[in-house]
GROMACS .gro file of C-alpha atoms in nm:
model
  379
    1MET     CA    1  -3.434   4.591  -2.354
    2SER     CA    2  -3.767   4.398  -2.276
    3LEU     CA    3  -3.693   4.055  -2.118
    4ASP     CA    4  -3.960   3.948  -2.374
    5HIS     CA    5  -3.703   3.999  -2.667
    6PRO     CA    6  -3.601   3.692  -2.838
    7LEU     CA    7  -3.242   3.557  -2.768
    8ASN     CA    8  -3.016   3.629  -3.027
    9SER     CA    9  -2.745   3.399  -3.177
   10LEU     CA   10  -2.515   3.459  -2.826
   11GLY     CA   11  -2.775   3.421  -2.602
   12PHE     CA   12  -2.883   3.777  -2.532
   13ALA     CA   13  -3.202   3.918  -2.493
   14LYS     CA   14  -3.159   4.232  -2.737
   15PRO     CA   15  -3.064   4.317  -3.116
   16PRO     CA   16  -2.724   4.187  -3.228
   17ALA     CA   17  -2.623   4.561  -3.285
   18GLN     CA   18  -2.674   4.636  -2.916
   19THR     CA   19  -2.469   4.343  -2.834
   20ARG     CA   20  -2.060   4.421  -2.787
   21VAL     CA   21  -1.857   4.115  -2.878
   22VAL     CA   22  -1.472   4.093  -2.830
   23VAL     CA   23  -1.316   3.829  -3.083
   24ALA     CA   24  -0.966   3.667  -2.993
   25MET     CA   25  -0.805   3.670  -3.293
   26SER     CA   26  -0.466   3.492  -3.375
   27GLY     CA   27  -0.486   3.570  -3.774
   28GLY     CA   28  -0.596   3.214  -3.836
   29VAL     CA   29  -0.866   3.122  -4.048
   30ASP     CA   30  -1.106   3.006  -3.752
   31SER     CA   31  -1.101   3.293  -3.559
   32SER     CA   32  -1.117   3.515  -3.872
   33VAL     CA   33  -1.421   3.351  -3.969
   34VAL     CA   34  -1.609   3.392  -3.620
   35ALA     CA   35  -1.524   3.757  -3.664
   36ALA     CA   36  -1.646   3.789  -3.998
   37GLN     CA   37  -1.956   3.566  -3.907
   38LEU     CA   38  -2.050   3.779  -3.615
   39ALA     CA   39  -2.011   4.096  -3.827
   40SER     CA   40  -2.198   3.970  -4.096
   41GLU     CA   41  -2.492   3.926  -3.803
   42GLY     CA   42  -2.482   4.260  -3.733
   43TYR     CA   43  -2.266   4.252  -3.405
   44ASP     CA   44  -2.105   4.508  -3.258
   45VAL     CA   45  -1.769   4.338  -3.336
   46VAL     CA   46  -1.422   4.432  -3.151
   47GLY     CA   47  -1.097   4.230  -3.313
   48VAL     CA   48  -0.836   4.200  -3.057
   49THR     CA   49  -0.486   4.010  -3.114
   50LEU     CA   50  -0.222   3.960  -2.871
   51GLN     CA   51   0.125   3.974  -2.981
   52LEU     CA   52   0.272   3.692  -2.790
   53TYR     CA   53   0.630   3.706  -2.916
   54ASP     CA   54   0.890   3.873  -3.149
   55HIS     CA   55   0.755   4.007  -3.451
   56GLY     CA   56   1.117   3.953  -3.647
   57ALA     CA   57   1.129   3.639  -3.536
   58ALA     CA   58   0.766   3.517  -3.640
   59LEU     CA   59   0.781   3.684  -3.949
   60ALA     CA   60   0.975   3.410  -4.110
   61LYS     CA   61   0.780   3.120  -3.901
   62LYS     CA   62   0.493   2.941  -4.102
   63GLY     CA   63   0.231   2.790  -3.906
   64ALA     CA   64   0.234   2.965  -3.589
   65CYS     CA   65   0.003   3.250  -3.437
   66CYS     CA   66  -0.008   3.562  -3.245
   67ALA     CA   67   0.307   3.734  -3.432
   68GLY     CA   68   0.408   3.843  -3.761
   69ARG     CA   69   0.215   3.776  -4.063
   70ASP     CA   70  -0.085   3.661  -3.845
   71ILE     CA   71  -0.129   4.022  -3.682
   72GLN     CA   72  -0.122   4.157  -4.050
   73ASP     CA   73  -0.362   3.898  -4.181
   74ALA     CA   74  -0.609   3.960  -3.865
   75ALA     CA   75  -0.585   4.316  -3.926
   76ARG     CA   76  -0.666   4.280  -4.318
   77VAL     CA   77  -1.017   4.065  -4.193
   78ALA     CA   78  -1.108   4.347  -3.964
   79GLU     CA   79  -1.087   4.588  -4.244
   80THR     CA   80  -1.234   4.371  -4.474
   81MET     CA   81  -1.518   4.352  -4.254
   82GLY     CA   82  -1.522   4.655  -4.140
   83PHE     CA   83  -1.497   4.642  -3.744
   84PRO     CA   84  -1.204   4.789  -3.529
   85HIS     CA   85  -0.875   4.527  -3.451
   86TYR     CA   86  -0.671   4.635  -3.169
   87VAL     CA   87  -0.315   4.473  -3.105
   88LEU     CA   88  -0.181   4.412  -2.737
   89ASP     CA   89   0.165   4.315  -2.661
   90TYR     CA   90   0.178   4.042  -2.436
   91GLU     CA   91   0.519   3.926  -2.457
   92ASN     CA   92   0.651   3.977  -2.115
   93THR     CA   93   0.292   3.813  -1.981
   94PHE     CA   94   0.339   3.514  -2.243
   95ARG     CA   95   0.705   3.449  -2.148
   96GLU     CA   96   0.637   3.480  -1.768
   97ALA     CA   97   0.324   3.264  -1.755
   98VAL     CA   98   0.372   3.015  -2.020
   99ILE     CA   99   0.723   3.011  -2.190
  100ASP     CA  100   0.914   2.976  -1.864
  101GLU     CA  101   0.705   2.712  -1.716
  102PHE     CA  102   0.748   2.517  -2.027
  103ALA     CA  103   1.114   2.517  -2.025
  104ASP     CA  104   1.141   2.456  -1.613
  105SER     CA  105   0.877   2.170  -1.695
  106TYR     CA  106   1.069   2.036  -1.948
  107LEU     CA  107   1.392   2.062  -1.745
  108GLY     CA  108   1.220   1.868  -1.465
  109GLY     CA  109   1.159   1.569  -1.682
  110ALA     CA  110   0.814   1.649  -1.746
  111THR     CA  111   0.627   1.671  -2.070
  112PRO     CA  112   0.425   2.029  -2.049
  113VAL     CA  113   0.136   2.124  -2.285
  114PRO     CA  114   0.174   2.508  -2.302
  115CYS     CA  115  -0.113   2.572  -2.498
  116ILE     CA  116  -0.333   2.482  -2.220
  117ARG     CA  117  -0.119   2.727  -1.964
  118CYS     CA  118  -0.183   2.987  -2.289
  119ASN     CA  119  -0.551   2.966  -2.275
  120GLU     CA  120  -0.589   2.944  -1.931
  121ARG     CA  121  -0.347   3.189  -1.804
  122VAL     CA  122  -0.352   3.444  -2.092
  123LYS     CA  123  -0.622   3.449  -2.348
  124PHE     CA  124  -0.885   3.350  -2.082
  125LYS     CA  125  -0.778   3.573  -1.808
  126ASP     CA  126  -0.595   3.866  -1.933
  127LEU     CA  127  -0.788   3.905  -2.273
  128LEU     CA  128  -1.077   3.793  -2.125
  129ALA     CA  129  -1.039   4.084  -1.828
  130THR     CA  130  -0.982   4.336  -2.143
  131ALA     CA  131  -1.300   4.215  -2.307
  132LYS     CA  132  -1.452   4.324  -1.974
  133ASP     CA  133  -1.296   4.641  -1.979
  134LEU     CA  134  -1.400   4.719  -2.316
  135ASP     CA  135  -1.773   4.676  -2.215
  136ALA     CA  136  -1.838   4.389  -2.406
  137ASP     CA  137  -2.127   4.145  -2.358
  138CYS     CA  138  -1.896   3.825  -2.449
  139MET     CA  139  -1.587   3.710  -2.578
  140ALA     CA  140  -1.580   3.483  -2.869
  141THR     CA  141  -1.287   3.235  -3.001
  142GLY     CA  142  -1.230   2.999  -3.312
  143HIS     CA  143  -1.170   2.722  -3.050
  144TYR     CA  144  -1.343   2.359  -3.181
  145ILE     CA  145  -1.582   2.314  -2.872
  146GLN     CA  146  -1.912   2.379  -2.747
  147ARG     CA  147  -2.089   2.569  -2.474
  148LYS     CA  148  -2.455   2.427  -2.415
  149MET     CA  149  -2.688   2.535  -2.177
  150GLY     CA  150  -2.811   2.295  -1.881
  151ALA     CA  151  -3.020   2.272  -1.595
  152GLN     CA  152  -2.769   2.422  -1.387
  153GLY     CA  153  -2.623   2.683  -1.619
  154ALA     CA  154  -2.358   2.681  -1.882
  155GLU     CA  155  -2.182   2.356  -2.024
  156LEU     CA  156  -1.874   2.271  -2.191
  157HIS     CA  157  -1.896   1.980  -2.449
  158ALA     CA  158  -1.677   1.845  -2.749
  159ALA     CA  159  -1.684   1.998  -3.048
  160ALA     CA  160  -1.912   1.824  -3.313
  161ASP     CA  161  -1.619   1.762  -3.504
  162SER     CA  162  -1.388   1.467  -3.357
  163GLN     CA  163  -1.113   1.552  -3.544
  164ARG     CA  164  -1.097   1.912  -3.480
  165ASP     CA  165  -1.211   1.885  -3.083
  166GLN     CA  166  -1.001   2.105  -2.879
  167SER     CA  167  -1.167   2.013  -2.560
  168TYR     CA  168  -0.814   1.858  -2.429
  169PHE     CA  169  -0.685   2.210  -2.448
  170LEU     CA  170  -0.945   2.376  -2.253
  171PHE     CA  171  -1.005   2.160  -1.961
  172SER     CA  172  -0.930   2.431  -1.746
  173THR     CA  173  -1.176   2.687  -1.855
  174THR     CA  174  -1.370   2.820  -1.551
  175GLU     CA  175  -1.760   2.816  -1.463
  176GLU     CA  176  -1.716   3.196  -1.441
  177GLN     CA  177  -1.510   3.219  -1.787
  178LEU     CA  178  -1.749   3.018  -1.975
  179ASN     CA  179  -2.046   3.218  -1.864
  180TYR     CA  180  -1.879   3.492  -2.050
  181LEU     CA  181  -1.700   3.288  -2.373
  182ARG     CA  182  -1.873   3.162  -2.691
  183PHE     CA  183  -1.750   2.908  -2.942
  184PRO     CA  184  -1.959   2.971  -3.275
  185LEU     CA  185  -1.741   2.677  -3.437
  186GLY     CA  186  -1.810   2.423  -3.228
  187HIS     CA  187  -2.111   2.281  -3.405
  188LEU     CA  188  -1.960   2.286  -3.734
  189SER     CA  189  -1.916   1.931  -3.879
  190THR     CA  190  -1.594   1.967  -4.063
  191LYS     CA  191  -1.295   2.191  -4.141
  192ALA     CA  192  -1.433   2.255  -4.488
  193GLU     CA  193  -1.704   2.436  -4.339
  194THR     CA  194  -1.503   2.660  -4.202
  195ARG     CA  195  -1.323   2.750  -4.510
  196ALA     CA  196  -1.607   2.770  -4.715
  197LEU     CA  197  -1.737   3.036  -4.455
  198ALA     CA  198  -1.400   3.204  -4.503
  199ALA     CA  199  -1.449   3.216  -4.895
  200GLN     CA  200  -1.741   3.342  -4.883
  201PHE     CA  201  -1.690   3.668  -4.696
  202GLY     CA  202  -1.392   3.670  -4.909
  203LEU     CA  203  -1.124   3.661  -4.626
  204THR     CA  204  -0.794   3.641  -4.773
  205VAL     CA  205  -0.714   3.326  -4.505
  206ALA     CA  206  -0.941   3.097  -4.639
  207ASP     CA  207  -0.689   2.877  -4.772
  208LYS     CA  208  -0.442   2.978  -4.486
  209PRO     CA  209  -0.266   2.653  -4.323
  210ASP     CA  210  -0.352   2.533  -3.988
  211SER     CA  211  -0.082   2.599  -3.716
  212GLN     CA  212   0.083   2.255  -3.629
  213ASP     CA  213   0.347   2.304  -3.385
  214ILE     CA  214   0.359   2.517  -3.040
  215CYS     CA  215   0.336   2.849  -3.159
  216PHE     CA  216   0.690   2.916  -3.015
  217VAL     CA  217   0.877   2.586  -3.057
  218PRO     CA  218   0.970   2.597  -3.483
  219ASN     CA  219   0.949   2.230  -3.648
  220GLY     CA  220   0.873   2.071  -3.302
  221ASP     CA  221   1.248   2.121  -3.144
  222TYR     CA  222   1.181   2.122  -2.804
  223ALA     CA  223   1.552   2.067  -2.707
  224ALA     CA  224   1.643   2.352  -2.938
  225VAL     CA  225   1.410   2.599  -2.742
  226ILE     CA  226   1.504   2.482  -2.413
  227LYS     CA  227   1.875   2.513  -2.481
  228LYS     CA  228   1.808   2.879  -2.610
  229LEU     CA  229   1.615   2.966  -2.286
  230ARG     CA  230   1.806   2.806  -2.029
  231PRO     CA  231   2.175   2.801  -2.185
  232GLY     CA  232   2.384   2.516  -2.014
  233ALA     CA  233   2.065   2.306  -1.951
  234ALA     CA  234   2.174   2.003  -2.146
  235VAL     CA  235   2.391   1.831  -1.961
  236PRO     CA  236   2.526   1.475  -2.068
  237GLY     CA  237   2.465   1.161  -1.861
  238ASP     CA  238   2.393   0.784  -1.887
  239ILE     CA  239   2.164   0.564  -2.059
  240VAL     CA  240   2.100   0.287  -1.824
  241ASP     CA  241   1.825  -0.003  -1.793
  242THR     CA  242   1.607  -0.071  -1.485
  243GLU     CA  243   1.863  -0.235  -1.322
  244GLY     CA  244   2.087   0.060  -1.356
  245ARG     CA  245   2.327  -0.095  -1.584
  246VAL     CA  246   2.494   0.158  -1.824
  247LEU     CA  247   2.385   0.108  -2.196
  248GLY     CA  248   2.473   0.413  -2.332
  249HIS     CA  249   2.538   0.791  -2.295
  250HIS     CA  250   2.324   1.124  -2.389
  251ASP     CA  251   2.393   1.460  -2.435
  252GLY     CA  252   2.108   1.577  -2.232
  253VAL     CA  253   1.758   1.460  -2.081
  254ILE     CA  254   1.599   1.724  -2.242
  255HIS     CA  255   1.622   1.542  -2.592
  256TYR     CA  256   1.392   1.213  -2.445
  257THR     CA  257   1.038   1.201  -2.367
  258ILE     CA  258   0.856   0.919  -2.192
  259GLY     CA  259   0.766   0.649  -2.443
  260GLN     CA  260   1.040   0.730  -2.711
  261ARG     CA  261   1.215   0.463  -2.886
  262ARG     CA  262   1.411   0.568  -3.178
  263GLY     CA  263   1.733   0.783  -3.131
  264LEU     CA  264   1.856   0.607  -2.837
  265GLY     CA  265   2.176   0.515  -2.961
  266ILE     CA  266   2.159   0.194  -2.809
  267GLY     CA  267   2.150  -0.068  -3.118
  268GLY     CA  268   2.235  -0.429  -3.078
  269LEU     CA  269   1.988  -0.511  -2.852
  270VAL     CA  270   1.736  -0.837  -2.914
  271ASP     CA  271   1.401  -0.611  -2.769
  272PRO     CA  272   1.343  -0.284  -2.882
  273LEU     CA  273   1.353  -0.021  -2.564
  274TYR     CA  274   1.175   0.255  -2.488
  275VAL     CA  275   1.238   0.561  -2.244
  276VAL     CA  276   1.042   0.440  -1.956
  277LYS     CA  277   1.161   0.721  -1.690
  278LEU     CA  278   1.374   1.032  -1.708
  279ASP     CA  279   1.608   1.075  -1.379
  280VAL     CA  280   1.673   1.463  -1.389
  281ASP     CA  281   1.892   1.447  -1.082
  282ALA     CA  282   2.092   1.159  -1.154
  283ARG     CA  283   2.116   1.263  -1.518
  284GLN     CA  284   2.000   0.914  -1.634
  285VAL     CA  285   1.772   0.803  -1.897
  286VAL     CA  286   1.606   0.480  -1.773
  287VAL     CA  287   1.509   0.269  -2.063
  288GLY     CA  288   1.303  -0.074  -2.063
  289PRO     CA  289   1.041  -0.308  -2.257
  290LYS     CA  290   0.741  -0.153  -2.375
  291ALA     CA  291   0.530  -0.340  -2.117
  292MET     CA  292   0.687  -0.101  -1.845
  293LEU     CA  293   0.518   0.219  -2.015
  294ALA     CA  294   0.184   0.063  -1.920
  295THR     CA  295  -0.012   0.237  -1.630
  296ARG     CA  296  -0.375   0.238  -1.500
  297ARG     CA  297  -0.333   0.473  -1.193
  298VAL     CA  298  -0.262   0.847  -1.288
  299PRO     CA  299  -0.191   1.083  -0.997
  300LEU     CA  300  -0.382   1.431  -1.079
  301ARG     CA  301  -0.354   1.807  -0.897
  302GLU     CA  302  -0.486   2.128  -1.023
  303ILE     CA  303  -0.822   1.978  -1.054
  304ASN     CA  304  -1.079   2.199  -1.209
  305TRP     CA  305  -1.438   2.047  -1.211
  306LEU     CA  306  -1.683   2.160  -1.415
  307GLY     CA  307  -1.929   1.851  -1.352
  308ASP     CA  308  -2.251   1.911  -1.141
  309GLY     CA  309  -2.216   1.901  -0.782
  310ASP     CA  310  -1.912   1.925  -0.538
  311PHE     CA  311  -1.626   1.748  -0.651
  312LEU     CA  312  -1.470   1.642  -0.319
  313THR     CA  313  -1.804   1.502  -0.136
  314GLY     CA  314  -1.950   1.352  -0.463
  315GLY     CA  315  -1.683   1.033  -0.379
  316ALA     CA  316  -1.554   0.831  -0.678
  317ARG     CA  317  -1.722   0.843  -1.027
  318GLN     CA  318  -1.707   0.663  -1.356
  319ILE     CA  319  -1.597   0.886  -1.629
  320ALA     CA  320  -1.424   0.870  -1.937
  321VAL     CA  321  -1.107   1.059  -1.985
  322LYS     CA  322  -0.802   1.165  -2.206
  323VAL     CA  323  -0.453   1.128  -2.108
  324ARG     CA  324  -0.335   1.251  -2.475
  325SER     CA  325  -0.491   1.486  -2.708
  326THR     CA  326  -0.475   1.275  -2.992
  327LYS     CA  327  -0.664   0.961  -2.833
  328PRO     CA  328  -1.031   0.905  -2.767
  329PRO     CA  329  -1.168   0.919  -2.443
  330THR     CA  330  -1.125   0.574  -2.242
  331ASP     CA  331  -1.342   0.437  -1.934
  332ALA     CA  332  -1.191   0.536  -1.593
  333ILE     CA  333  -1.279   0.561  -1.244
  334LEU     CA  334  -1.205   0.930  -1.080
  335ARG     CA  335  -1.134   0.912  -0.738
  336PRO     CA  336  -1.089   1.256  -0.534
  337ILE     CA  337  -0.834   1.299  -0.279
  338SER     CA  338  -0.886   1.673  -0.192
  339ALA     CA  339  -1.044   1.947  -0.352
  340THR     CA  340  -0.743   1.977  -0.604
  341GLU     CA  341  -0.605   1.629  -0.632
  342ALA     CA  342  -0.747   1.330  -0.747
  343GLU     CA  343  -0.639   1.000  -0.900
  344VAL     CA  344  -0.756   0.838  -1.202
  345GLU     CA  345  -0.766   0.454  -1.244
  346LEU     CA  346  -0.774   0.368  -1.613
  347LEU     CA  347  -1.009   0.050  -1.672
  348ALA     CA  348  -0.764  -0.031  -1.956
  349ALA     CA  349  -0.398   0.037  -1.892
  350GLU     CA  350  -0.244   0.343  -2.124
  351GLU     CA  351   0.127   0.345  -2.273
  352GLY     CA  352   0.319   0.649  -2.215
  353VAL     CA  353   0.137   0.869  -1.952
  354SER     CA  354   0.374   1.121  -1.855
  355PRO     CA  355   0.414   1.362  -1.602
  356GLY     CA  356   0.299   1.735  -1.722
  357GLN     CA  357   0.067   1.630  -1.965
  358ALA     CA  358  -0.306   1.662  -1.879
  359CYS     CA  359  -0.622   1.435  -1.810
  360VAL     CA  360  -0.933   1.554  -1.924
  361PHE     CA  361  -1.251   1.442  -1.769
  362TYR     CA  362  -1.560   1.347  -1.985
  363ASP     CA  363  -1.951   1.246  -1.933
  364PRO     CA  364  -1.937   0.858  -2.073
  365ASP     CA  365  -2.281   0.913  -2.191
  366SER     CA  366  -2.233   1.253  -2.357
  367SER     CA  367  -1.997   1.489  -2.525
  368ARG     CA  368  -1.979   1.692  -2.199
  369VAL     CA  369  -1.625   1.815  -2.042
  370LEU     CA  370  -1.612   1.769  -1.668
  371GLY     CA  371  -1.276   1.912  -1.626
  372GLY     CA  372  -0.938   1.734  -1.574
  373GLY     CA  373  -0.644   1.796  -1.419
  374TRP     CA  374  -0.209   1.774  -1.427
  375ILE     CA  375  -0.050   1.442  -1.423
  376TRP     CA  376   0.203   1.441  -1.189
  377ARG     CA  377   0.429   1.186  -1.023
  378GLY     CA  378   0.245   1.138  -0.734
  379ARG     CA  379   0.356   1.089  -0.360
   0.00000   0.00000   0.00000
């Protein structure tokens, strides 16, 4: 194809009909609209759904993805729009790469974010490799995030709709992956626009509810899942204050998270207490006043740098960060320690920063995502 051919909407200098794109289809409205939109534009669309866990268990669960009814919904969209659709069994991979680490991290007193690991280790690794095996020019997903071309190549940017932005869950996307990925929904202003497109294409998922919980954690009951995955893991222990005085007892550290106030079972105190530490080895839940939850220094490892220049030699940088998905970015200073480790100094203290969560970097002057790392306890 001539280099003079105008770029199509996916950035290739050839007609859509000669551009193959694999769409990662979870069965929800977002990825369904992506597939339908690209098919309507004349692209050579191939839909692929990963079955991540047992069909039978998932059929009865609402608001999940990648199993049961959702696979059927994805297949129905493909049939409606007239493109091929494949289902790949990734149960073993998902269990080993995501669920097992989730369980082990939780048992270690951390607060893991398995959706990030799923994107990193399954969708943007194995599924992306499958897309290349199918000779696809790119892979598209229904994530709300933007890919923009900058002076030095493809950049990752937060979605136009801050309420739908999923950049926190995609910080570990590598430059190589970003070159191959496309995110057609990132520029939309509201979710209503996505649903309107679904209705326009006549998709049965147009009014389908969004997934809410972690796909393999029904009703957000983490402890129940851990008990099933690791029988005998819920070992009783003491609830203690910061001086070690016993205030109560618990049925297992897995029932608690940093910052938790309710459900401690230690009423009668003048001032409310919060979980400030989980000591797995001592089987202790340590509680203290809310002020003890505040922190300004956040140790990070497994850094993924998407900014310009070399991460380590660039020195300290003023950036904005998210230490949880539900809060807007806040000003911070990023200090590299090694190619994979750093410390973030928050200019304003944050409460409840927990090991196992992600700290995502943003350009303070734009929507660009600069990467991020995993919060840990430090040395």
